[in-house]
XYZ file of C-alpha atoms in Angstrom:
727
model
C -0.543 -44.195 -27.775
C -0.261 -43.907 -23.998
C -0.596 -46.960 -21.805
C -4.271 -47.585 -21.105
C -4.809 -49.201 -17.724
C -7.601 -51.697 -17.370
C -10.349 -50.746 -14.941
C -9.013 -51.688 -11.523
C -8.672 -50.659 -7.907
C -5.493 -49.137 -6.524
C -5.863 -49.309 -2.735
C -4.954 -53.003 -3.034
C -1.471 -51.853 -4.110
C -0.927 -49.847 -0.910
C 1.814 -51.353 1.260
C 1.132 -52.294 4.897
C 3.042 -49.197 6.022
C 0.924 -46.971 3.793
C -2.257 -48.565 5.142
C -1.068 -48.014 8.696
C -0.665 -44.297 7.969
C -4.406 -44.133 7.255
C -5.488 -46.349 10.142
C -6.298 -49.228 7.788
C -5.474 -52.926 8.058
C -4.889 -55.713 5.545
C -8.492 -56.764 6.224
C -9.671 -53.279 5.179
C -7.615 -53.618 2.000
C -9.227 -56.993 1.217
C -12.747 -55.616 1.723
C -12.026 -52.575 -0.482
C -10.624 -54.888 -3.173
C -13.685 -57.133 -2.991
C -16.012 -54.173 -3.468
C -14.049 -52.597 -6.337
C -13.864 -55.982 -8.099
C -17.629 -56.254 -7.684
C -18.081 -52.788 -9.245
C -15.931 -53.861 -12.204
C -17.722 -57.171 -12.731
C -21.128 -55.444 -12.604
C -19.836 -52.531 -14.748
C -21.288 -50.039 -12.296
C -18.965 -47.207 -13.394
C -17.285 -48.625 -16.520
C -19.251 -46.510 -18.990
C -19.645 -43.320 -16.979
C -18.968 -40.078 -18.830
C -18.455 -38.218 -15.565
C -14.782 -38.698 -14.709
C -15.319 -37.046 -11.318
C -17.699 -39.838 -10.311
C -15.867 -42.879 -11.633
C -14.591 -46.049 -9.940
C -11.511 -44.276 -8.570
C -13.721 -41.805 -6.695
C -15.966 -44.597 -5.410
C -12.957 -46.622 -4.213
C -11.665 -43.639 -2.244
C -15.126 -43.006 -0.735
C -15.199 -46.634 0.453
C -11.703 -46.113 1.894
C -12.688 -42.942 3.763
C -15.852 -44.634 5.066
C -13.689 -47.405 6.556
C -11.266 -44.862 8.030
C -14.179 -43.100 9.769
C -15.823 -46.362 10.798
C -12.580 -47.707 12.301
C -12.488 -44.765 14.710
C -16.114 -44.848 15.867
C -16.748 -46.690 19.125
C -20.260 -47.754 18.137
C -21.135 -50.933 16.267
C -22.218 -50.183 12.693
C -23.878 -52.437 10.156
C -20.777 -52.722 8.019
C -22.477 -54.576 5.158
C -25.120 -51.889 4.639
C -22.649 -48.999 4.857
C -20.165 -50.601 2.446
C -22.828 -51.411 -0.151
C -24.217 -47.891 0.111
C -20.708 -46.516 -0.536
C -20.238 -48.900 -3.478
C -23.505 -47.965 -5.232
C -23.827 -44.320 -4.136
C -22.993 -42.761 -7.547
C -24.640 -45.215 -9.980
C -27.071 -42.430 -10.876
C -24.138 -40.546 -12.408
C -23.378 -43.489 -14.700
C -26.937 -43.162 -15.987
C -26.211 -39.512 -16.854
C -28.161 -37.890 -14.021
C -27.347 -34.357 -12.876
C -25.916 -33.449 -9.469
C -29.401 -32.632 -8.208
C -31.018 -35.833 -9.468
C -28.365 -38.541 -9.283
C -29.232 -39.572 -5.720
C -32.907 -40.159 -6.551
C -32.164 -41.899 -9.860
C -29.416 -44.006 -8.263
C -31.720 -44.949 -5.384
C -34.468 -46.093 -7.775
C -31.950 -48.013 -9.911
C -30.557 -49.812 -6.855
C -34.049 -50.943 -5.834
C -34.650 -52.352 -9.334
C -31.261 -54.098 -9.408
C -31.617 -55.722 -5.985
C -35.326 -56.602 -5.911
C -35.565 -60.257 -4.868
C -31.785 -60.594 -4.437
C -31.364 -59.250 -0.908
C -33.628 -58.543 2.050
C -36.230 -55.792 1.366
C -35.280 -53.960 4.555
C -31.632 -53.758 3.474
C -32.720 -52.524 0.046
C -34.795 -49.776 1.639
C -32.005 -48.630 3.975
C -29.304 -48.613 1.275
C -31.576 -46.792 -1.179
C -32.280 -44.200 1.541
C -28.530 -43.682 2.011
C -27.950 -43.365 -1.761
C -30.750 -40.816 -2.050
C -29.676 -38.798 0.994
C -26.000 -38.470 0.039
C -26.856 -36.268 -2.958
C -29.080 -33.673 -1.258
C -28.163 -30.764 1.001
C -30.420 -31.806 3.871
C -28.643 -34.091 6.348
C -31.555 -35.394 8.376
C -33.342 -38.373 6.845
C -37.140 -38.185 6.652
C -38.472 -41.249 8.487
C -42.088 -40.029 8.564
C -43.337 -42.801 6.259
C -41.243 -45.642 7.661
C -41.640 -48.162 10.469
C -38.100 -48.036 11.852
C -37.576 -47.920 15.596
C -35.837 -44.940 17.180
C -32.668 -47.016 17.552
C -32.812 -48.039 13.877
C -33.395 -44.453 12.771
C -30.359 -43.315 14.758
C -28.208 -46.055 13.242
C -29.326 -45.244 9.666
C -28.740 -41.534 10.300
C -25.218 -42.267 11.541
C -24.451 -44.323 8.420
C -25.782 -41.493 6.263
C -23.515 -39.020 8.074
C -20.510 -41.300 7.520
C -21.292 -41.745 3.802
C -21.792 -38.014 3.230
C -18.563 -37.229 5.075
C -16.610 -39.903 3.156
C -17.915 -38.426 -0.105
C -16.975 -34.900 1.026
C -13.441 -35.949 2.044
C -12.748 -36.823 -1.600
C -13.615 -33.310 -2.801
C -9.948 -32.570 -3.508
C -10.367 -34.683 -6.664
C -12.487 -31.897 -8.192
C -9.383 -29.886 -9.138
C -11.116 -26.592 -8.522
C -9.705 -23.761 -6.419
C -9.924 -24.569 -2.718
C -12.739 -22.080 -2.127
C -14.974 -24.023 -4.517
C -13.601 -27.536 -4.462
C -12.170 -27.986 -0.985
C -13.868 -29.965 1.753
C -15.176 -27.549 4.394
C -14.409 -28.933 7.845
C -17.311 -26.958 9.315
C -19.774 -28.897 7.184
C -18.508 -32.345 8.133
C -20.891 -34.220 10.390
C -18.694 -36.661 12.311
C -15.729 -35.764 14.553
C -13.798 -38.668 13.019
C -14.046 -37.138 9.534
C -12.972 -33.752 10.904
C -9.898 -35.366 12.423
C -8.997 -37.034 9.115
C -9.242 -33.718 7.257
C -7.453 -31.580 9.856
C -4.529 -34.020 10.024
C -3.869 -33.662 6.276
C -4.649 -37.307 5.478
C -6.920 -36.483 2.520
C -4.167 -34.705 0.579
C -1.720 -37.438 1.517
C -4.042 -40.234 0.383
C -4.817 -38.434 -2.886
C -1.105 -38.064 -3.608
C -0.257 -41.672 -2.713
C -3.180 -42.914 -4.797
C -2.074 -41.107 -7.955
C 1.593 -41.943 -7.453
C 0.579 -45.591 -7.738
C -1.421 -44.891 -10.916
C 1.560 -43.100 -12.489
C 3.900 -45.952 -11.510
C 1.456 -48.478 -13.030
C 1.464 -46.513 -16.288
C 5.236 -46.231 -16.169
C 5.642 -50.043 -16.090
C 4.403 -50.367 -19.676
C 5.642 -47.074 -21.115
C 8.799 -46.625 -23.167
C 9.081 -42.962 -22.113
C 9.734 -41.616 -18.631
C 6.434 -40.257 -17.312
C 7.282 -38.659 -13.980
C 9.427 -35.492 -14.058
C 10.425 -35.775 -17.716
C 11.662 -32.192 -17.981
C 13.740 -32.927 -21.116
C 10.673 -33.847 -23.143
C 8.706 -30.889 -21.763
C 11.506 -28.463 -22.652
C 11.627 -29.928 -26.157
C 7.885 -29.336 -26.640
C 8.217 -25.759 -25.379
C 11.168 -25.022 -27.714
C 9.218 -26.277 -30.726
C 6.286 -24.043 -29.871
C 8.521 -21.006 -29.298
C 10.128 -21.559 -32.684
C 6.663 -21.448 -34.278
C 5.796 -18.388 -32.220
C 8.915 -16.573 -33.447
C 8.117 -17.470 -37.047
C 4.563 -16.233 -36.650
C 5.710 -12.870 -35.250
C 8.307 -12.592 -38.024
C 5.635 -13.113 -40.693
C 3.405 -10.496 -39.065
C 6.147 -7.867 -38.855
C 7.360 -8.622 -42.380
C 3.866 -8.061 -43.747
C 3.832 -4.597 -42.124
C 6.955 -3.705 -44.068
C 5.465 -5.076 -47.302
C 2.209 -3.157 -46.804
C 4.210 0.089 -46.985
C 6.563 -1.122 -49.700
C 3.986 -2.694 -52.028
C 0.788 -0.863 -51.055
C -0.936 -3.823 -49.409
C -3.988 -3.283 -47.243
C -3.363 -2.837 -43.545
C -4.957 -5.492 -41.359
C -7.405 -4.433 -38.668
C -6.617 -5.737 -35.198
C -10.316 -6.320 -34.388
C -12.928 -8.465 -36.092
C -16.484 -7.468 -37.023
C -17.676 -8.206 -33.473
C -15.126 -5.795 -32.026
C -13.010 -8.598 -30.562
C -9.244 -8.623 -30.808
C -8.061 -10.903 -33.617
C -5.549 -13.638 -32.999
C -2.236 -13.415 -34.859
C -3.317 -16.455 -36.888
C -6.474 -14.656 -38.031
C -4.393 -11.660 -39.069
C -1.867 -13.835 -40.925
C -4.696 -15.550 -42.789
C -6.014 -12.155 -43.957
C -2.500 -11.100 -44.964
C -2.157 -14.214 -47.086
C -5.506 -13.568 -48.781
C -4.559 -9.947 -49.505
C -1.340 -10.999 -51.242
C -3.147 -13.640 -53.296
C -5.931 -11.197 -54.251
C -3.372 -8.683 -55.578
C -1.853 -11.485 -57.670
C 1.577 -9.909 -57.276
C 4.483 -11.746 -58.871
C 7.106 -10.571 -56.459
C 9.904 -12.675 -54.975
C 9.502 -11.086 -51.525
C 5.807 -11.894 -51.404
C 6.294 -15.377 -52.863
C 8.845 -16.145 -50.165
C 6.434 -14.786 -47.536
C 3.638 -17.065 -48.833
C 5.990 -20.043 -48.876
C 7.038 -19.382 -45.273
C 3.403 -18.909 -44.270
C 2.341 -22.238 -45.816
C 5.242 -23.987 -44.067
C 4.152 -22.407 -40.776
C 0.555 -23.588 -41.265
C 1.757 -27.149 -41.877
C 3.776 -27.158 -38.666
C 1.397 -25.023 -36.604
C -0.465 -27.789 -34.847
C 2.006 -30.601 -35.342
C 1.945 -30.910 -31.552
C -1.393 -30.599 -29.790
C -1.630 -30.675 -25.996
C -4.124 -30.967 -23.203
C -3.116 -30.405 -19.571
C -4.954 -31.746 -16.547
C -4.542 -32.221 -12.803
C -5.696 -35.821 -13.332
C -2.792 -38.101 -14.350
C -5.032 -41.142 -14.906
C -6.832 -40.084 -18.111
C -6.907 -42.767 -20.819
C -9.188 -40.929 -23.241
C -10.607 -37.398 -23.480
C -14.357 -37.294 -24.018
C -16.156 -34.281 -25.552
C -18.098 -32.273 -22.997
C -19.808 -28.917 -22.642
C -17.665 -25.986 -21.639
C -17.536 -22.313 -22.536
C -18.439 -22.766 -26.213
C -21.739 -23.937 -27.680
C -21.460 -27.681 -28.270
C -19.438 -30.532 -26.764
C -15.707 -30.619 -27.449
C -12.329 -31.906 -26.382
C -10.113 -28.842 -26.016
C -6.463 -28.640 -27.041
C -3.739 -26.027 -27.464
C -0.431 -25.806 -29.272
C 1.356 -24.060 -26.378
C 2.249 -26.311 -23.389
C 2.666 -23.320 -21.052
C -0.781 -22.002 -21.972
C -2.209 -25.468 -21.235
C -0.497 -25.444 -17.864
C -1.981 -22.058 -16.923
C -5.495 -23.141 -17.894
C -5.275 -26.398 -15.905
C -3.572 -25.022 -12.783
C -5.350 -21.667 -12.482
C -8.784 -22.515 -13.856
C -10.655 -19.648 -12.273
C -9.482 -16.257 -13.466
C -11.684 -14.722 -10.748
C -9.632 -16.365 -8.007
C -6.332 -16.244 -9.895
C -6.471 -13.035 -11.986
C -3.688 -12.465 -14.489
C -1.890 -9.569 -16.061
C 1.085 -9.232 -18.385
C 4.273 -7.469 -17.417
C 6.249 -5.154 -19.734
C 7.906 -8.215 -21.346
C 4.581 -9.861 -22.110
C 4.978 -12.563 -19.420
C 1.756 -13.585 -17.694
C 1.730 -12.778 -13.982
C -0.583 -14.905 -11.805
C -1.841 -12.860 -8.859
C -2.525 -14.646 -5.586
C -5.172 -12.331 -4.183
C -6.366 -14.693 -1.433
C -4.124 -16.097 1.320
C -2.350 -19.379 0.530
C -4.771 -20.070 -2.327
C -2.113 -21.569 -4.647
C -0.858 -24.069 -2.075
C -4.374 -24.959 -0.929
C -5.416 -25.716 -4.496
C -2.331 -27.485 -5.865
C -0.364 -28.936 -2.953
C -1.408 -32.582 -3.490
C -1.842 -32.413 -7.267
C 0.098 -33.712 -10.262
C 0.013 -31.639 -13.441
C -0.021 -33.914 -16.499
C 0.564 -32.935 -20.128
C -1.130 -35.151 -22.698
C 0.155 -34.958 -26.279
C -2.749 -35.494 -28.659
C -3.101 -36.525 -32.325
C -3.315 -33.180 -34.133
C -5.332 -34.523 -37.070
C -8.331 -34.854 -34.737
C -8.447 -31.090 -34.086
C -9.524 -27.969 -35.898
C -9.302 -24.341 -34.835
C -12.477 -23.015 -33.226
C -13.730 -20.358 -35.637
C -17.060 -19.408 -34.094
C -17.698 -16.394 -31.896
C -15.921 -16.843 -28.569
C -17.205 -15.012 -25.510
C -16.221 -16.809 -22.317
C -12.769 -18.062 -23.253
C -9.742 -16.920 -25.254
C -9.955 -17.145 -29.030
C -7.657 -19.417 -30.995
C -8.779 -22.632 -29.293
C -8.484 -26.014 -30.947
C -11.344 -28.453 -30.589
C -12.356 -32.002 -31.448
C -15.916 -33.289 -31.554
C -14.867 -36.894 -31.059
C -13.240 -38.930 -28.316
C -9.460 -38.479 -28.332
C -6.862 -40.919 -27.008
C -3.572 -39.238 -26.018
C -0.307 -40.281 -27.692
C 1.874 -39.798 -24.613
C 1.864 -38.159 -21.201
C 4.314 -36.674 -18.728
C 3.480 -35.761 -15.116
C 4.928 -33.369 -12.542
C 4.201 -32.176 -9.049
C 2.072 -29.086 -9.752
C 3.970 -26.896 -7.277
C 7.355 -28.068 -8.624
C 6.237 -27.167 -12.132
C 5.191 -23.686 -11.042
C 8.664 -23.168 -9.571
C 10.283 -24.310 -12.836
C 8.203 -21.998 -15.020
C 8.872 -19.050 -12.710
C 12.635 -19.748 -12.862
C 12.483 -20.057 -16.649
C 10.544 -16.796 -16.993
C 7.500 -18.479 -18.549
C 5.147 -17.135 -15.872
C 5.360 -14.924 -12.810
C 3.675 -15.312 -9.425
C 2.660 -12.238 -7.442
C 2.245 -13.644 -3.936
C -0.478 -12.558 -1.540
C 2.104 -11.250 0.956
C 3.659 -8.915 -1.620
C 0.406 -7.034 -2.264
C -0.589 -4.039 -0.155
C -3.875 -3.962 1.745
C -5.371 -1.428 -0.667
C -4.240 -3.479 -3.700
C -5.804 -6.610 -2.206
C -9.095 -4.845 -1.514
C -9.274 -3.577 -5.083
C -8.240 -6.893 -6.654
C -10.596 -8.966 -4.509
C -13.564 -6.731 -5.273
C -12.626 -6.770 -8.953
C -12.441 -10.578 -8.786
C -15.924 -10.907 -7.342
C -17.396 -8.395 -9.781
C -15.782 -10.205 -12.682
C -17.390 -13.461 -11.582
C -20.768 -11.875 -12.374
C -19.911 -12.410 -16.029
C -20.218 -16.143 -15.366
C -23.453 -15.425 -13.504
C -24.836 -13.713 -16.632
C -23.423 -16.476 -18.821
C -25.632 -19.038 -17.043
C -28.689 -17.498 -18.722
C -28.228 -19.878 -21.636
C -28.840 -22.844 -19.291
C -32.095 -21.454 -17.858
C -34.394 -23.653 -19.928
C -32.641 -26.858 -18.831
C -32.095 -25.743 -15.233
C -34.393 -22.921 -14.019
C -32.431 -22.697 -10.746
C -29.023 -22.260 -12.379
C -28.749 -18.533 -11.553
C -29.329 -19.114 -7.835
C -26.837 -21.997 -7.850
C -24.200 -19.770 -9.449
C -24.877 -16.968 -6.950
C -24.558 -19.424 -4.040
C -21.247 -20.629 -5.452
C -19.986 -17.051 -5.687
C -20.921 -16.438 -2.045
C -19.253 -19.673 -0.969
C -16.059 -18.554 -2.672
C -16.169 -15.203 -0.899
C -17.012 -16.602 2.532
C -14.241 -19.178 2.286
C -11.623 -16.443 2.303
C -13.273 -13.611 4.198
C -15.178 -14.886 7.224
C -12.538 -16.588 9.382
C -10.944 -13.604 11.181
C -12.383 -10.382 12.596
C -10.625 -8.220 10.041
C -11.817 -10.471 7.265
C -15.371 -10.475 8.579
C -15.311 -6.690 8.420
C -14.154 -6.977 4.815
C -16.946 -9.460 4.161
C -19.516 -7.041 5.562
C -18.092 -4.343 3.280
C -18.070 -6.440 0.095
C -21.234 -8.527 0.427
C -23.672 -5.571 0.308
C -21.911 -4.288 -2.816
C -22.288 -7.680 -4.497
C -25.917 -7.952 -3.439
C -26.571 -4.537 -4.953
C -24.740 -5.385 -8.174
C -26.686 -8.654 -8.444
C -29.979 -6.792 -8.001
C -28.908 -4.246 -10.611
C -28.037 -7.064 -13.037
C -31.304 -8.932 -12.394
C -33.380 -5.792 -12.958
C -31.291 -4.964 -16.027
C -31.860 -8.446 -17.469
C -35.627 -8.167 -16.994
C -35.699 -4.846 -18.817
C -33.264 -6.107 -21.486
C -35.333 -9.219 -22.240
C -38.539 -7.168 -22.349
C -36.965 -4.834 -24.916
C -35.944 -7.830 -27.065
C -39.502 -9.225 -26.922
C -40.981 -5.865 -27.952
C -38.524 -5.397 -30.836
C -38.700 -8.932 -32.234
C -42.208 -9.956 -31.199
C -40.697 -13.299 -30.153
C -39.638 -15.024 -26.963
C -35.968 -14.531 -26.038
C -33.551 -17.206 -27.247
C -31.322 -17.471 -24.168
C -28.783 -19.606 -26.042
C -28.101 -16.920 -28.657
C -24.626 -15.874 -27.532
C -23.920 -13.268 -30.208
C -27.223 -11.368 -30.141
C -28.380 -11.882 -26.553
C -25.535 -12.701 -24.178
C -22.607 -10.765 -25.623
C -24.359 -7.351 -25.803
C -25.540 -7.577 -22.177
C -22.134 -8.702 -20.879
C -20.589 -5.793 -22.755
C -23.058 -3.402 -21.070
C -22.129 -4.836 -17.682
C -18.414 -4.349 -18.383
C -19.021 -0.734 -19.376
C -20.628 -0.140 -15.970
C -18.003 -1.942 -13.887
C -14.775 -0.867 -15.596
C -13.408 2.485 -16.646
C -13.210 2.622 -20.425
C -9.644 3.870 -20.794
C -7.833 2.198 -17.901
C -9.823 -0.991 -17.269
C -9.809 -0.140 -13.549
C -12.908 -0.499 -11.400
C -15.494 2.221 -11.944
C -15.935 3.398 -8.349
C -18.371 6.065 -9.473
C -20.825 3.269 -10.314
C -19.943 1.244 -7.191
C -20.389 4.256 -4.909
C -23.756 4.984 -6.509
C -24.946 1.742 -4.877
C -24.436 3.138 -1.352
C -28.158 3.605 -0.622
C -28.820 0.101 -1.850
C -26.026 -1.232 0.364
C -27.731 0.209 3.452
C -31.037 -1.373 2.430
C -29.381 -4.735 1.930
C -27.765 -4.590 5.369
C -31.127 -3.709 6.999
C -32.780 -6.547 5.106
C -30.212 -9.055 6.348
C -30.680 -7.889 9.955
C -34.467 -8.158 9.667
C -34.298 -11.624 8.104
C -31.870 -12.844 10.735
C -34.027 -11.456 13.588
C -37.164 -13.000 12.125
C -35.453 -16.378 11.851
C -34.181 -16.220 15.433
C -37.620 -15.244 16.721
C -38.973 -18.574 15.509
C -37.201 -20.108 18.525
C -36.719 -23.462 16.823
C -33.673 -25.457 15.819
C -34.448 -24.901 12.146
C -34.950 -21.175 12.788
C -31.582 -20.874 14.481
C -29.871 -22.736 11.629
C -31.515 -20.549 9.000
C -30.559 -17.382 10.858
C -26.994 -18.597 11.207
C -26.849 -19.275 7.489
C -28.270 -15.847 6.683
C -25.707 -14.134 8.887
C -22.873 -16.165 7.387
C -24.344 -15.964 3.861
C -24.037 -19.728 3.733
C -26.652 -21.408 1.570
C -25.267 -24.899 2.046
C -27.050 -27.496 4.140
C -27.006 -26.648 7.873
C -24.206 -28.333 9.759
C -25.564 -30.980 12.096
C -22.538 -30.693 14.343
C -20.823 -33.451 16.220
C -23.711 -34.420 18.505
C -25.653 -36.258 15.788
C -27.907 -39.071 16.934
C -25.933 -42.306 16.826
C -27.000 -45.878 17.542
C -27.287 -49.299 15.938
C -30.049 -51.331 14.408
C -29.718 -53.691 17.358
C -30.214 -51.879 20.688
C -26.892 -51.177 22.375
C -25.747 -49.037 25.254
C -24.788 -45.608 23.963
C -22.243 -43.615 25.926
C -23.816 -40.277 25.147
C -27.296 -39.735 23.808
C -28.358 -37.049 21.340
C -28.705 -33.537 22.646
C -32.373 -32.661 23.219
C -33.367 -29.079 22.490
C -36.397 -27.786 24.482
C -39.122 -25.922 22.668
C -39.652 -22.291 23.567
C -41.736 -21.927 26.749
C -43.984 -19.401 25.044
C -45.069 -22.097 22.602
C -46.064 -24.676 25.248
C -49.752 -25.484 25.695
C -51.687 -24.945 28.952
C -51.145 -28.502 30.217
C -47.392 -28.128 29.710
C -47.430 -24.776 31.552
C -49.378 -26.242 34.488
C -47.020 -29.192 34.716
C -44.051 -26.828 34.547
C -45.382 -24.616 37.398
C -46.466 -27.495 39.661
C -43.709 -30.065 39.114
C -40.757 -28.985 37.024
C -40.182 -25.480 38.363
C -40.167 -26.512 42.106
C -37.844 -29.373 41.273
C -35.498 -27.008 39.395
C -35.476 -24.662 42.415
C -34.615 -27.548 44.751
C -31.823 -28.710 42.414
C -30.527 -25.131 42.259
C -30.404 -24.942 46.105
C -28.565 -28.260 46.317
C -26.029 -27.051 43.732
C -25.473 -23.830 45.687
C -24.905 -25.793 48.893
C -22.451 -28.082 47.151
C -20.557 -25.115 45.675
C -20.272 -23.543 49.142
C -18.806 -26.786 50.472
C -16.380 -26.948 47.578
C -15.048 -23.412 48.142
C -11.405 -23.262 49.286
C -11.048 -22.648 53.027
C -9.779 -19.215 54.161
C -6.415 -19.555 55.864
C -6.251 -18.544 59.559
C -3.784 -15.799 60.320
C -1.032 -17.443 62.348
C 2.416 -16.457 63.286
C 4.750 -17.714 60.569
C 7.989 -19.410 61.237
C 10.837 -16.949 61.338
C 12.592 -18.084 58.175
C 12.080 -15.105 55.981
C 12.739 -12.298 58.395
C 9.237 -10.895 57.687
C 6.973 -9.369 60.318
C 3.744 -11.223 61.060
C 2.280 -8.162 62.817
C 2.617 -6.093 59.612
C 0.693 -8.743 57.671
C -2.062 -8.786 60.314
C -2.422 -4.989 60.323
C -2.583 -4.841 56.506
C -5.291 -7.488 56.431
C -7.293 -5.706 59.149
C -7.122 -2.371 57.310
C -8.178 -4.027 54.042
C -11.152 -5.671 55.766
C -12.305 -2.326 57.272
C -12.024 -0.520 53.920
C -13.983 -3.265 52.148
C -16.727 -3.123 54.776
C -16.948 0.661 54.533
C -17.240 0.609 50.688
C -19.877 -2.150 50.781
C -21.890 -0.186 53.357
C -21.720 2.974 51.264
C -22.921 1.168 48.146
C -25.766 -0.393 50.128
C -26.935 3.009 51.407
C -26.848 4.525 47.907
C -28.871 1.666 46.389
C -31.312 1.745 49.321
C -31.899 5.493 48.927
C -32.495 5.107 45.177
C -34.978 2.278 45.649
C -36.722 4.165 48.413
């Protein structure tokens, strides 16, 4: 079995030079160690099933909070901020969802700390825990007794905690468009500086290098860059693959020679069978015929030997090199499983290029999978700081998934119980891509090598394909009624990430978004009609979790609309039929944006901005967030105050404006004009220059005089024209 590391912190193992790179001191290291030790002793994250919200994540959030705090010139209540960072994800340990874990964690913290620390501290920390998990940035102080200064201090700490949490988004191992930290949504300038300087990727890499080195200390095998062992695993699989293809081709010959039944390439659901499914049918056909034939007996013997060796090696690949045990969880199939595969290269492709919408694939004439980079720099952005780790698993824990498979390839191997890997080897993800490309295991079609028309087609196809996942979320409707909207928002975030930064891309965004809106509306209307038909036919309520009878038929209908039957290319006849709808969608967006702007309020402006950018995330509070301390201090720059629209002022405000404010503004305006006139550069007097350049001063004087006369004449002419028009 692989080396299992005890629960521990890893920032304490950073050298002084490494700390200095992140603006941290030995004192910061000691505080981080104290807090992580406290989390371990209290078992705050020991039993969490959510590996994305474990102690390692919390330790890095504490680290980022200190990095931000060290660069802020205001005094912050360090104790409150650090404890909020330490406890911010305890709701996840209790099994709460993303939407609920802030509230549940906040309530749990209050129960844990009641009578142990000051009630005011409990209230502030619980507020910070609650706020970090919701989209809204501004804390609601309507039912609290905090002073303005205290509110500003608490708000600042909330901004720091939310930013520290966001800076660790690269742990999510999703494509950058989904998983990356968006600098535009960070609240503090200090966090923006950390992200823009590349420190988050650097810290992530340093952090996991230390974890790998800790595992290496107690491992008999080389973990990092063990290409010999990887090549050995690949050779073993390829040998099995060759034997499997040999058995399949040999059966074809025997079917002609001995009159055996031909094997259909598709199952009863119309899905393409795996080679293993076909071989199993071939074996049954031979046994049914009860033929005593040496050729067939040898074939059966070879087949049985292949089945024994087939899953001798079982693998799981991940961009997380710190896994000690794999825990069953929900994925594409009904039920909770640990997923494995017998092909290391297939594992690598699934782990590195998780989203087939962002990284579509096709096979070349030799059957080699080509990964297409259809968005700029998307491979580097996703994998630059990551380590790809192969985990070899005990094969006796797995069985082949035999049920109907709709959202993932068939031929998967699954385990319903917790699985501890036997061994692991880790590589830089980008280095591994280079190796597999050199070895001909995969191909990469870079963004730069695709023409503009190819990119347009592939990007649109990518977005339209992602609607299959949108439809797939139907089965989660009962547990999460908002799941469809959440999926749609995620799709838009993915699109905006790549398409809204440059003028040309914004134009592309404006072209694609109306199409997607129209397709979504078509799908939603189609689902309503589809479900109504099911209710009428069956007389029962729709079972949204019925994949075979409910989900699969509708997804198949959607594919028939989107793709041409023979070629698999986009069906532009259907897409072009949405033109009228596209115009309506554009008009709707303009009307909604105008309505939002007409509200003339800060919230209205933010909503309108989000509508125009198709951004359904929380509004960005910007860098001028209110900042202060619990104890009154002198603040260098106060929060920006936005005036309400004059049209919404009451009569008293209007009177005061006319009698006091407006005259004062006029006086200030006059003073500013006078000051600007004094500050204007003086016009140089025409004087005879010294005779050092041989130039003529009289020529310069004449030219200036002529220019002055012409200017006066033109100005007079314009004046007369305007005067005659007004008259």
